[in-house]
Amino acid sequence: MGNAIEARGLTVELGGRKILRGLDFTVPAGQVTGLLGPSGCGKTTLLRCVVGVQQISVGSAQVLGVPAGSASLRSKVGYVTQAPSVYLDLTVRDNVDFFASVYGVSPSAATRALADVGLSERAGQKVGTLSGGQRTRVSLACALLSAPELLILDEPTVGLDPVLRRDLWVRFHALADAGTTLFVSSHVMDEAGRCSQLLMMREGSLIADDTPDALRAATGTDDLEEAFLRLISAEAPA
Ligand SMILES: Nc1ncnc2c1ncn2[C@@H]1O[C@H](COP(=O)(O)OP(=O)(O)O)[C@@H](O)[C@H]1O
Ligand SMILES: [Mg+2]
């Protein structure tokens, strides 16, 4: 399979500041690619470019063979934002049922999506009364319903307990095995090892684009957080 995303010289300037500094990268189809980097490095901005809701200043992003934001991508790209976009005054079940009807899938698919994110027992609860992590999972369940070709997840595991985090990563890989491309951001370096392919970012630039194993080999450490630090010190010697 080819690439789901191809970015060339991707540059975003906001308020006179370069937020993304001419990024070149590809995201292979049918795999889980991680976008790792500290808060404020530009992950959300990059994902928004791919989804087509952030204007690109210079360069380009091709998504599933067409320019990011093309109308034909609407039904093919799922996006779960960092701040969950679900209806707070509806129950969990009503939210997934609503999105199920929007995407034209059966109520049983909604039941399955709720189980996938571990929220079956919360089905009757209003989303507004859930914790932040639980709201993210409702958003994720809704995004899963559309069965997108490309699923973009902005820090989906923030605030989740370790068991649920692990279960979600297992679910991400199951989706990839079934042919979905996943592009998942995180600022938690211990999630890097769960990705098939890694993009590491710092201050608007990419410092690595590799598999976890290749990165470990290149930096001489098994610890991917340490690998990240070594890449930084190699880039800018003190
Ligand atoms: N609308 C905006 N105007 C100006 N600066 C912005 C805007 N949105 C984000 N930024 C800045 O861009 C940088 C990257 O932000 P973001 O993409 O949200 O990073 P991350 O998701 O990695 O935390 C930050 O310094 C942030 O303050
Ligand atoms: Mg962000």
PDB file of C-alpha atoms and ligand atoms in Angstrom:
ATOM      1  CA  MET A   1       0.000   0.000   0.000  1.00  0.00           C
ATOM      2  CA  GLY A   2       1.083   3.576  -0.599  1.00  0.00           C
ATOM      3  CA  ASN A   3       0.954   6.633   1.543  1.00  0.00           C
ATOM      4  CA  ALA A   4      -2.201   8.037   3.085  1.00  0.00           C
ATOM      5  CA  ILE A   5      -0.560  11.415   3.664  1.00  0.00           C
ATOM      6  CA  GLU A   6       2.274  13.172   1.841  1.00  0.00           C
ATOM      7  CA  ALA A   7       3.436  16.560   3.074  1.00  0.00           C
ATOM      8  CA  ARG A   8       5.963  18.712   1.259  1.00  0.00           C
ATOM      9  CA  GLY A   9       7.483  21.815   2.792  1.00  0.00           C
ATOM     10  CA  LEU A  10       4.468  22.146   5.071  1.00  0.00           C
ATOM     11  CA  THR A  11       4.674  25.567   6.661  1.00  0.00           C
ATOM     12  CA  VAL A  12       2.198  27.387   8.875  1.00  0.00           C
ATOM     13  CA  GLU A  13       2.666  30.940  10.103  1.00  0.00           C
ATOM     14  CA  LEU A  14       0.363  32.355  12.736  1.00  0.00           C
ATOM     15  CA  GLY A  15       0.649  35.858  14.095  1.00  0.00           C
ATOM     16  CA  GLY A  16       4.017  36.307  12.397  1.00  0.00           C
ATOM     17  CA  ARG A  17       5.421  33.145  13.997  1.00  0.00           C
ATOM     18  CA  LYS A  18       6.387  29.996  12.128  1.00  0.00           C
ATOM     19  CA  ILE A  19       4.451  27.247  13.878  1.00  0.00           C
ATOM     20  CA  LEU A  20       5.363  24.547  11.317  1.00  0.00           C
ATOM     21  CA  ARG A  21       8.742  24.947   9.643  1.00  0.00           C
ATOM     22  CA  GLY A  22       8.681  23.324   6.220  1.00  0.00           C
ATOM     23  CA  LEU A  23       7.868  19.717   7.105  1.00  0.00           C
ATOM     24  CA  ASP A  24       8.383  16.840   4.685  1.00  0.00           C
ATOM     25  CA  PHE A  25       6.845  13.550   5.726  1.00  0.00           C
ATOM     26  CA  THR A  26       4.664  10.663   4.680  1.00  0.00           C
ATOM     27  CA  VAL A  27       2.183   8.574   6.624  1.00  0.00           C
ATOM     28  CA  PRO A  28       1.968   5.021   5.277  1.00  0.00           C
ATOM     29  CA  ALA A  29      -1.485   3.565   4.661  1.00  0.00           C
ATOM     30  CA  GLY A  30      -2.807   0.803   6.881  1.00  0.00           C
ATOM     31  CA  GLN A  31      -0.498   1.464   9.822  1.00  0.00           C
ATOM     32  CA  VAL A  32      -0.493   3.333  13.126  1.00  0.00           C
ATOM     33  CA  THR A  33       1.750   6.362  12.817  1.00  0.00           C
ATOM     34  CA  GLY A  34       2.494   8.364  15.940  1.00  0.00           C
ATOM     35  CA  LEU A  35       3.118  12.094  16.076  1.00  0.00           C
ATOM     36  CA  LEU A  36       5.147  12.602  19.219  1.00  0.00           C
ATOM     37  CA  GLY A  37       6.464  15.762  20.783  1.00  0.00           C
ATOM     38  CA  PRO A  38       6.104  18.049  23.786  1.00  0.00           C
ATOM     39  CA  SER A  39       3.132  20.339  24.293  1.00  0.00           C
ATOM     40  CA  GLY A  40       3.272  23.382  22.042  1.00  0.00           C
ATOM     41  CA  CYS A  41       5.554  21.819  19.398  1.00  0.00           C
ATOM     42  CA  GLY A  42       2.836  22.013  16.726  1.00  0.00           C
ATOM     43  CA  LYS A  43       1.108  18.615  16.727  1.00  0.00           C
ATOM     44  CA  THR A  44      -2.460  19.947  16.680  1.00  0.00           C
ATOM     45  CA  THR A  45      -1.562  22.497  14.002  1.00  0.00           C
ATOM     46  CA  LEU A  46      -0.088  19.740  11.826  1.00  0.00           C
ATOM     47  CA  LEU A  47      -3.146  17.502  12.264  1.00  0.00           C
ATOM     48  CA  ARG A  48      -5.452  20.430  11.471  1.00  0.00           C
ATOM     49  CA  CYS A  49      -3.554  20.947   8.202  1.00  0.00           C
ATOM     50  CA  VAL A  50      -4.126  17.303   7.290  1.00  0.00           C
ATOM     51  CA  VAL A  51      -7.825  17.556   8.097  1.00  0.00           C
ATOM     52  CA  GLY A  52      -8.018  20.769   6.078  1.00  0.00           C
ATOM     53  CA  VAL A  53      -9.164  23.139   8.815  1.00  0.00           C
ATOM     54  CA  GLN A  54      -5.831  24.940   9.120  1.00  0.00           C
ATOM     55  CA  GLN A  55      -4.647  27.143   6.283  1.00  0.00           C
ATOM     56  CA  ILE A  56      -1.227  26.145   4.984  1.00  0.00           C
ATOM     57  CA  SER A  57       1.078  29.140   4.446  1.00  0.00           C
ATOM     58  CA  VAL A  58       3.625  27.415   2.186  1.00  0.00           C
ATOM     59  CA  GLY A  59       3.941  23.838   0.928  1.00  0.00           C
ATOM     60  CA  SER A  60       1.300  21.174   0.562  1.00  0.00           C
ATOM     61  CA  ALA A  61      -0.397  18.190   2.142  1.00  0.00           C
ATOM     62  CA  GLN A  62      -1.898  15.453  -0.026  1.00  0.00           C
ATOM     63  CA  VAL A  63      -4.396  13.240   1.757  1.00  0.00           C
ATOM     64  CA  LEU A  64      -5.541   9.972   0.137  1.00  0.00           C
ATOM     65  CA  GLY A  65      -4.229  11.316  -3.134  1.00  0.00           C
ATOM     66  CA  VAL A  66      -5.971  14.700  -3.131  1.00  0.00           C
ATOM     67  CA  PRO A  67      -5.195  18.048  -1.469  1.00  0.00           C
ATOM     68  CA  ALA A  68      -6.034  18.220   2.244  1.00  0.00           C
ATOM     69  CA  GLY A  69      -9.493  19.652   2.804  1.00  0.00           C
ATOM     70  CA  SER A  70     -10.931  18.416  -0.526  1.00  0.00           C
ATOM     71  CA  ALA A  71     -14.679  17.779  -0.365  1.00  0.00           C
ATOM     72  CA  SER A  72     -14.203  14.145  -1.390  1.00  0.00           C
ATOM     73  CA  LEU A  73     -12.328  13.525   1.879  1.00  0.00           C
ATOM     74  CA  ARG A  74     -15.255  14.422   4.089  1.00  0.00           C
ATOM     75  CA  SER A  75     -16.543  10.862   4.409  1.00  0.00           C
ATOM     76  CA  LYS A  76     -13.086   9.301   4.348  1.00  0.00           C
ATOM     77  CA  VAL A  77     -11.291  11.157   7.114  1.00  0.00           C
ATOM     78  CA  GLY A  78     -12.295  10.914  10.768  1.00  0.00           C
ATOM     79  CA  TYR A  79     -10.946  13.471  13.226  1.00  0.00           C
ATOM     80  CA  VAL A  80     -11.093  13.383  16.989  1.00  0.00           C
ATOM     81  CA  THR A  81     -10.053  16.764  18.354  1.00  0.00           C
ATOM     82  CA  GLN A  82      -8.178  17.309  21.579  1.00  0.00           C
ATOM     83  CA  ALA A  83     -11.244  18.953  23.131  1.00  0.00           C
ATOM     84  CA  PRO A  84     -13.991  16.369  22.602  1.00  0.00           C
ATOM     85  CA  SER A  85     -16.730  17.588  20.275  1.00  0.00           C
ATOM     86  CA  VAL A  86     -19.793  15.742  21.510  1.00  0.00           C
ATOM     87  CA  TYR A  87     -23.144  16.921  22.841  1.00  0.00           C
ATOM     88  CA  LEU A  88     -22.815  17.493  26.574  1.00  0.00           C
ATOM     89  CA  ASP A  89     -26.565  17.580  27.252  1.00  0.00           C
ATOM     90  CA  LEU A  90     -27.160  14.204  25.590  1.00  0.00           C
ATOM     91  CA  THR A  91     -26.416  10.805  27.064  1.00  0.00           C
ATOM     92  CA  VAL A  92     -23.508   8.724  25.855  1.00  0.00           C
ATOM     93  CA  ARG A  93     -25.910   6.425  24.015  1.00  0.00           C
ATOM     94  CA  ASP A  94     -27.787   9.325  22.388  1.00  0.00           C
ATOM     95  CA  ASN A  95     -24.492  10.724  21.113  1.00  0.00           C
ATOM     96  CA  VAL A  96     -23.385   7.513  19.425  1.00  0.00           C
ATOM     97  CA  ASP A  97     -26.912   6.874  18.118  1.00  0.00           C
ATOM     98  CA  PHE A  98     -26.951  10.363  16.625  1.00  0.00           C
ATOM     99  CA  PHE A  99     -23.627   9.841  14.839  1.00  0.00           C
ATOM    100  CA  ALA A 100     -24.700   6.345  13.794  1.00  0.00           C
ATOM    101  CA  SER A 101     -27.693   7.856  12.006  1.00  0.00           C
ATOM    102  CA  VAL A 102     -25.503  10.568  10.451  1.00  0.00           C
ATOM    103  CA  TYR A 103     -23.140   7.922   9.067  1.00  0.00           C
ATOM    104  CA  GLY A 104     -25.982   5.544   8.214  1.00  0.00           C
ATOM    105  CA  VAL A 105     -24.756   2.648  10.332  1.00  0.00           C
ATOM    106  CA  SER A 106     -26.810   0.335  12.516  1.00  0.00           C
ATOM    107  CA  PRO A 107     -27.502   0.803  16.249  1.00  0.00           C
ATOM    108  CA  SER A 108     -25.562  -2.423  16.823  1.00  0.00           C
ATOM    109  CA  ALA A 109     -22.471  -0.701  15.415  1.00  0.00           C
ATOM    110  CA  ALA A 110     -23.061   2.028  18.009  1.00  0.00           C
ATOM    111  CA  THR A 111     -23.265  -0.602  20.744  1.00  0.00           C
ATOM    112  CA  ARG A 112     -20.022  -2.134  19.513  1.00  0.00           C
ATOM    113  CA  ALA A 113     -18.266   1.262  19.401  1.00  0.00           C
ATOM    114  CA  LEU A 114     -19.294   1.956  22.990  1.00  0.00           C
ATOM    115  CA  ALA A 115     -17.929  -1.396  24.090  1.00  0.00           C
ATOM    116  CA  ASP A 116     -14.702  -0.720  22.173  1.00  0.00           C
ATOM    117  CA  VAL A 117     -14.010   2.390  24.190  1.00  0.00           C
ATOM    118  CA  GLY A 118     -15.137   0.803  27.453  1.00  0.00           C
ATOM    119  CA  LEU A 119     -18.215   2.941  27.968  1.00  0.00           C
ATOM    120  CA  SER A 120     -21.063   0.425  27.836  1.00  0.00           C
ATOM    121  CA  GLU A 121     -21.883   0.935  31.521  1.00  0.00           C
ATOM    122  CA  ARG A 122     -22.079   4.700  31.048  1.00  0.00           C
ATOM    123  CA  ALA A 123     -24.527   4.559  28.146  1.00  0.00           C
ATOM    124  CA  GLY A 124     -27.330   6.258  30.075  1.00  0.00           C
ATOM    125  CA  GLN A 125     -25.210   9.010  31.593  1.00  0.00           C
ATOM    126  CA  LYS A 126     -25.171  12.593  30.271  1.00  0.00           C
ATOM    127  CA  VAL A 127     -21.835  13.368  28.635  1.00  0.00           C
ATOM    128  CA  GLY A 128     -21.625  16.639  30.554  1.00  0.00           C
ATOM    129  CA  THR A 129     -21.294  14.681  33.786  1.00  0.00           C
ATOM    130  CA  LEU A 130     -18.395  12.499  32.556  1.00  0.00           C
ATOM    131  CA  SER A 131     -14.693  13.054  33.220  1.00  0.00           C
ATOM    132  CA  GLY A 132     -12.487  14.529  30.480  1.00  0.00           C
ATOM    133  CA  GLY A 133     -11.031  11.143  29.607  1.00  0.00           C
ATOM    134  CA  GLN A 134     -14.490   9.612  29.338  1.00  0.00           C
ATOM    135  CA  ARG A 135     -15.654  12.430  27.049  1.00  0.00           C
ATOM    136  CA  THR A 136     -12.674  11.757  24.792  1.00  0.00           C
ATOM    137  CA  ARG A 137     -13.773   8.142  24.599  1.00  0.00           C
ATOM    138  CA  VAL A 138     -17.290   9.175  23.568  1.00  0.00           C
ATOM    139  CA  SER A 139     -15.736  11.277  20.785  1.00  0.00           C
ATOM    140  CA  LEU A 140     -13.618   8.343  19.762  1.00  0.00           C
ATOM    141  CA  ALA A 141     -16.633   6.001  19.673  1.00  0.00           C
ATOM    142  CA  CYS A 142     -18.431   8.488  17.408  1.00  0.00           C
ATOM    143  CA  ALA A 143     -15.411   8.736  15.086  1.00  0.00           C
ATOM    144  CA  LEU A 144     -15.098   4.949  14.890  1.00  0.00           C
ATOM    145  CA  LEU A 145     -18.685   4.750  13.641  1.00  0.00           C
ATOM    146  CA  SER A 146     -17.920   6.444  10.343  1.00  0.00           C
ATOM    147  CA  ALA A 147     -15.399   3.672   9.529  1.00  0.00           C
ATOM    148  CA  PRO A 148     -13.052   6.242   7.985  1.00  0.00           C
ATOM    149  CA  GLU A 149     -10.124   5.298   5.730  1.00  0.00           C
ATOM    150  CA  LEU A 150      -7.951   7.708   7.689  1.00  0.00           C
ATOM    151  CA  LEU A 151      -8.518   8.305  11.379  1.00  0.00           C
ATOM    152  CA  ILE A 152      -6.784  11.291  12.938  1.00  0.00           C
ATOM    153  CA  LEU A 153      -6.662  11.290  16.706  1.00  0.00           C
ATOM    154  CA  ASP A 154      -5.288  14.257  18.635  1.00  0.00           C
ATOM    155  CA  GLU A 155      -3.966  13.028  21.988  1.00  0.00           C
ATOM    156  CA  PRO A 156      -6.760  10.467  22.414  1.00  0.00           C
ATOM    157  CA  THR A 157      -5.209   8.808  25.448  1.00  0.00           C
ATOM    158  CA  VAL A 158      -4.617  11.880  27.616  1.00  0.00           C
ATOM    159  CA  GLY A 159      -6.130  11.395  31.052  1.00  0.00           C
ATOM    160  CA  LEU A 160      -6.889   7.704  30.558  1.00  0.00           C
ATOM    161  CA  ASP A 161      -5.811   5.065  33.024  1.00  0.00           C
ATOM    162  CA  PRO A 162      -3.042   2.695  31.882  1.00  0.00           C
ATOM    163  CA  VAL A 163      -5.341  -0.284  31.292  1.00  0.00           C
ATOM    164  CA  LEU A 164      -7.677   1.668  29.060  1.00  0.00           C
ATOM    165  CA  ARG A 165      -4.739   3.279  27.290  1.00  0.00           C
ATOM    166  CA  ARG A 166      -3.319  -0.131  26.464  1.00  0.00           C
ATOM    167  CA  ASP A 167      -6.730  -1.396  25.312  1.00  0.00           C
ATOM    168  CA  LEU A 168      -7.144   1.579  23.006  1.00  0.00           C
ATOM    169  CA  TRP A 169      -3.744   1.016  21.409  1.00  0.00           C
ATOM    170  CA  VAL A 170      -4.707  -2.613  20.830  1.00  0.00           C
ATOM    171  CA  ARG A 171      -7.902  -1.353  19.211  1.00  0.00           C
ATOM    172  CA  PHE A 172      -5.920   1.094  17.033  1.00  0.00           C
ATOM    173  CA  HIS A 173      -3.786  -1.765  15.732  1.00  0.00           C
ATOM    174  CA  ALA A 174      -6.844  -3.916  15.099  1.00  0.00           C
ATOM    175  CA  LEU A 175      -8.271  -1.087  12.990  1.00  0.00           C
ATOM    176  CA  ALA A 176      -4.981  -0.768  11.100  1.00  0.00           C
ATOM    177  CA  ASP A 177      -4.913  -4.525  10.498  1.00  0.00           C
ATOM    178  CA  ALA A 178      -8.369  -4.146   8.963  1.00  0.00           C
ATOM    179  CA  GLY A 179      -6.995  -1.477   6.583  1.00  0.00           C
ATOM    180  CA  THR A 180      -7.578   1.843   8.365  1.00  0.00           C
ATOM    181  CA  THR A 181      -4.741   4.351   8.515  1.00  0.00           C
ATOM    182  CA  LEU A 182      -4.297   5.901  11.948  1.00  0.00           C
ATOM    183  CA  PHE A 183      -2.386   9.087  12.681  1.00  0.00           C
ATOM    184  CA  VAL A 184      -2.241   9.574  16.440  1.00  0.00           C
ATOM    185  CA  SER A 185      -0.592  12.375  18.401  1.00  0.00           C
ATOM    186  CA  SER A 186       0.753  12.155  21.912  1.00  0.00           C
ATOM    187  CA  HIS A 187       3.067  14.124  24.159  1.00  0.00           C
ATOM    188  CA  VAL A 188       3.735  11.018  26.236  1.00  0.00           C
ATOM    189  CA  MET A 189       6.919   9.402  24.969  1.00  0.00           C
ATOM    190  CA  ASP A 190       6.111   6.000  26.429  1.00  0.00           C
ATOM    191  CA  GLU A 191       3.399   5.740  23.762  1.00  0.00           C
ATOM    192  CA  ALA A 192       6.001   6.019  21.000  1.00  0.00           C
ATOM    193  CA  GLY A 193       6.801   2.326  21.234  1.00  0.00           C
ATOM    194  CA  ARG A 194       3.197   1.452  20.456  1.00  0.00           C
ATOM    195  CA  CYS A 195       3.365   2.999  16.977  1.00  0.00           C
ATOM    196  CA  SER A 196       4.463   1.243  13.784  1.00  0.00           C
ATOM    197  CA  GLN A 197       5.919   4.457  12.447  1.00  0.00           C
ATOM    198  CA  LEU A 198       7.040   7.532  14.386  1.00  0.00           C
ATOM    199  CA  LEU A 199       7.220  11.208  13.626  1.00  0.00           C
ATOM    200  CA  MET A 200       8.976  13.128  16.364  1.00  0.00           C
ATOM    201  CA  MET A 201       8.540  16.864  16.512  1.00  0.00           C
ATOM    202  CA  ARG A 202      10.140  19.720  18.343  1.00  0.00           C
ATOM    203  CA  GLU A 203       9.383  23.432  18.028  1.00  0.00           C
ATOM    204  CA  GLY A 204       7.702  23.121  14.657  1.00  0.00           C
ATOM    205  CA  SER A 205      10.316  20.851  13.086  1.00  0.00           C
ATOM    206  CA  LEU A 206      10.558  17.098  12.602  1.00  0.00           C
ATOM    207  CA  ILE A 207      13.557  15.525  14.293  1.00  0.00           C
ATOM    208  CA  ALA A 208      12.765  11.902  13.419  1.00  0.00           C
ATOM    209  CA  ASP A 209      10.705   9.928  10.918  1.00  0.00           C
ATOM    210  CA  ASP A 210      11.333   6.254  11.460  1.00  0.00           C
ATOM    211  CA  THR A 211      10.160   2.999  13.004  1.00  0.00           C
ATOM    212  CA  PRO A 212      10.663   2.675  16.777  1.00  0.00           C
ATOM    213  CA  ASP A 213      13.281  -0.040  16.215  1.00  0.00           C
ATOM    214  CA  ALA A 214      15.247   1.972  13.676  1.00  0.00           C
ATOM    215  CA  LEU A 215      15.153   4.940  16.040  1.00  0.00           C
ATOM    216  CA  ARG A 216      16.441   2.815  18.917  1.00  0.00           C
ATOM    217  CA  ALA A 217      19.249   1.540  16.718  1.00  0.00           C
ATOM    218  CA  ALA A 218      20.158   5.007  15.435  1.00  0.00           C
ATOM    219  CA  THR A 219      20.292   6.568  18.896  1.00  0.00           C
ATOM    220  CA  GLY A 220      21.776   3.603  20.742  1.00  0.00           C
ATOM    221  CA  THR A 221      19.064   3.357  23.398  1.00  0.00           C
ATOM    222  CA  ASP A 222      15.985   1.204  23.902  1.00  0.00           C
ATOM    223  CA  ASP A 223      14.216   4.010  25.735  1.00  0.00           C
ATOM    224  CA  LEU A 224      12.392   6.172  23.164  1.00  0.00           C
ATOM    225  CA  GLU A 225      12.192   9.150  25.522  1.00  0.00           C
ATOM    226  CA  GLU A 226      15.972   8.996  25.861  1.00  0.00           C
ATOM    227  CA  ALA A 227      16.184   8.615  22.065  1.00  0.00           C
ATOM    228  CA  PHE A 228      14.181  11.834  21.684  1.00  0.00           C
ATOM    229  CA  LEU A 229      16.561  13.655  24.053  1.00  0.00           C
ATOM    230  CA  ARG A 230      19.611  12.320  22.232  1.00  0.00           C
ATOM    231  CA  LEU A 231      18.232  13.492  18.900  1.00  0.00           C
ATOM    232  CA  ILE A 232      17.759  16.973  20.342  1.00  0.00           C
ATOM    233  CA  SER A 233      21.266  17.186  21.761  1.00  0.00           C
ATOM    234  CA  ALA A 234      22.705  15.834  18.504  1.00  0.00           C
ATOM    235  CA  GLU A 235      20.818  18.540  16.621  1.00  0.00           C
ATOM    236  CA  ALA A 236      21.867  21.466  18.759  1.00  0.00           C
ATOM    237  CA  PRO A 237      25.087  20.771  20.647  1.00  0.00           C
ATOM    238  CA  ALA A 238      25.319  22.889  23.791  1.00  0.00           C
TER     239      ALA A 238
HETATM  240  N1  LIG B   1      -4.353  30.514  16.359  1.00  0.00           N
HETATM  241  C1  LIG B   1      -3.085  30.621  16.796  1.00  0.00           C
HETATM  242  N2  LIG B   1      -2.436  31.813  16.739  1.00  0.00           N
HETATM  243  C2  LIG B   1      -1.153  31.927  17.160  1.00  0.00           C
HETATM  244  N3  LIG B   1      -0.434  30.912  17.650  1.00  0.00           N
HETATM  245  C3  LIG B   1      -1.023  29.719  17.747  1.00  0.00           C
HETATM  246  C4  LIG B   1      -2.378  29.498  17.323  1.00  0.00           C
HETATM  247  N4  LIG B   1      -2.684  28.201  17.526  1.00  0.00           N
HETATM  248  C5  LIG B   1      -1.574  27.639  18.058  1.00  0.00           C
HETATM  249  N5  LIG B   1      -0.589  28.536  18.186  1.00  0.00           N
HETATM  250  C6  LIG B   1       0.780  28.284  18.707  1.00  0.00           C
HETATM  251  O1  LIG B   1       1.355  27.286  17.902  1.00  0.00           O
HETATM  252  C7  LIG B   1       2.211  26.458  18.668  1.00  0.00           C
HETATM  253  C8  LIG B   1       1.855  25.018  18.436  1.00  0.00           C
HETATM  254  O2  LIG B   1       0.566  24.767  18.990  1.00  0.00           O
HETATM  255  P1  LIG B   1      -0.126  23.347  18.850  1.00  0.00           P
HETATM  256  O3  LIG B   1      -0.152  22.973  17.417  1.00  0.00           O
HETATM  257  O4  LIG B   1      -1.416  23.433  19.569  1.00  0.00           O
HETATM  258  O5  LIG B   1       0.902  22.417  19.630  1.00  0.00           O
HETATM  259  P2  LIG B   1       0.668  21.002  20.338  1.00  0.00           P
HETATM  260  O6  LIG B   1      -0.577  20.428  19.797  1.00  0.00           O
HETATM  261  O7  LIG B   1       1.898  20.221  19.992  1.00  0.00           O
HETATM  262  O8  LIG B   1       0.594  21.263  21.808  1.00  0.00           O
HETATM  263  C9  LIG B   1       2.074  26.921  20.113  1.00  0.00           C
HETATM  264  O9  LIG B   1       3.155  27.738  20.433  1.00  0.00           O
HETATM  265  C10 LIG B   1       0.785  27.701  20.098  1.00  0.00           C
HETATM  266  O10 LIG B   1       0.818  28.708  21.075  1.00  0.00           O
HETATM  267 MG    MG B   2      -2.275  19.762  20.727  1.00  0.00          MG
END
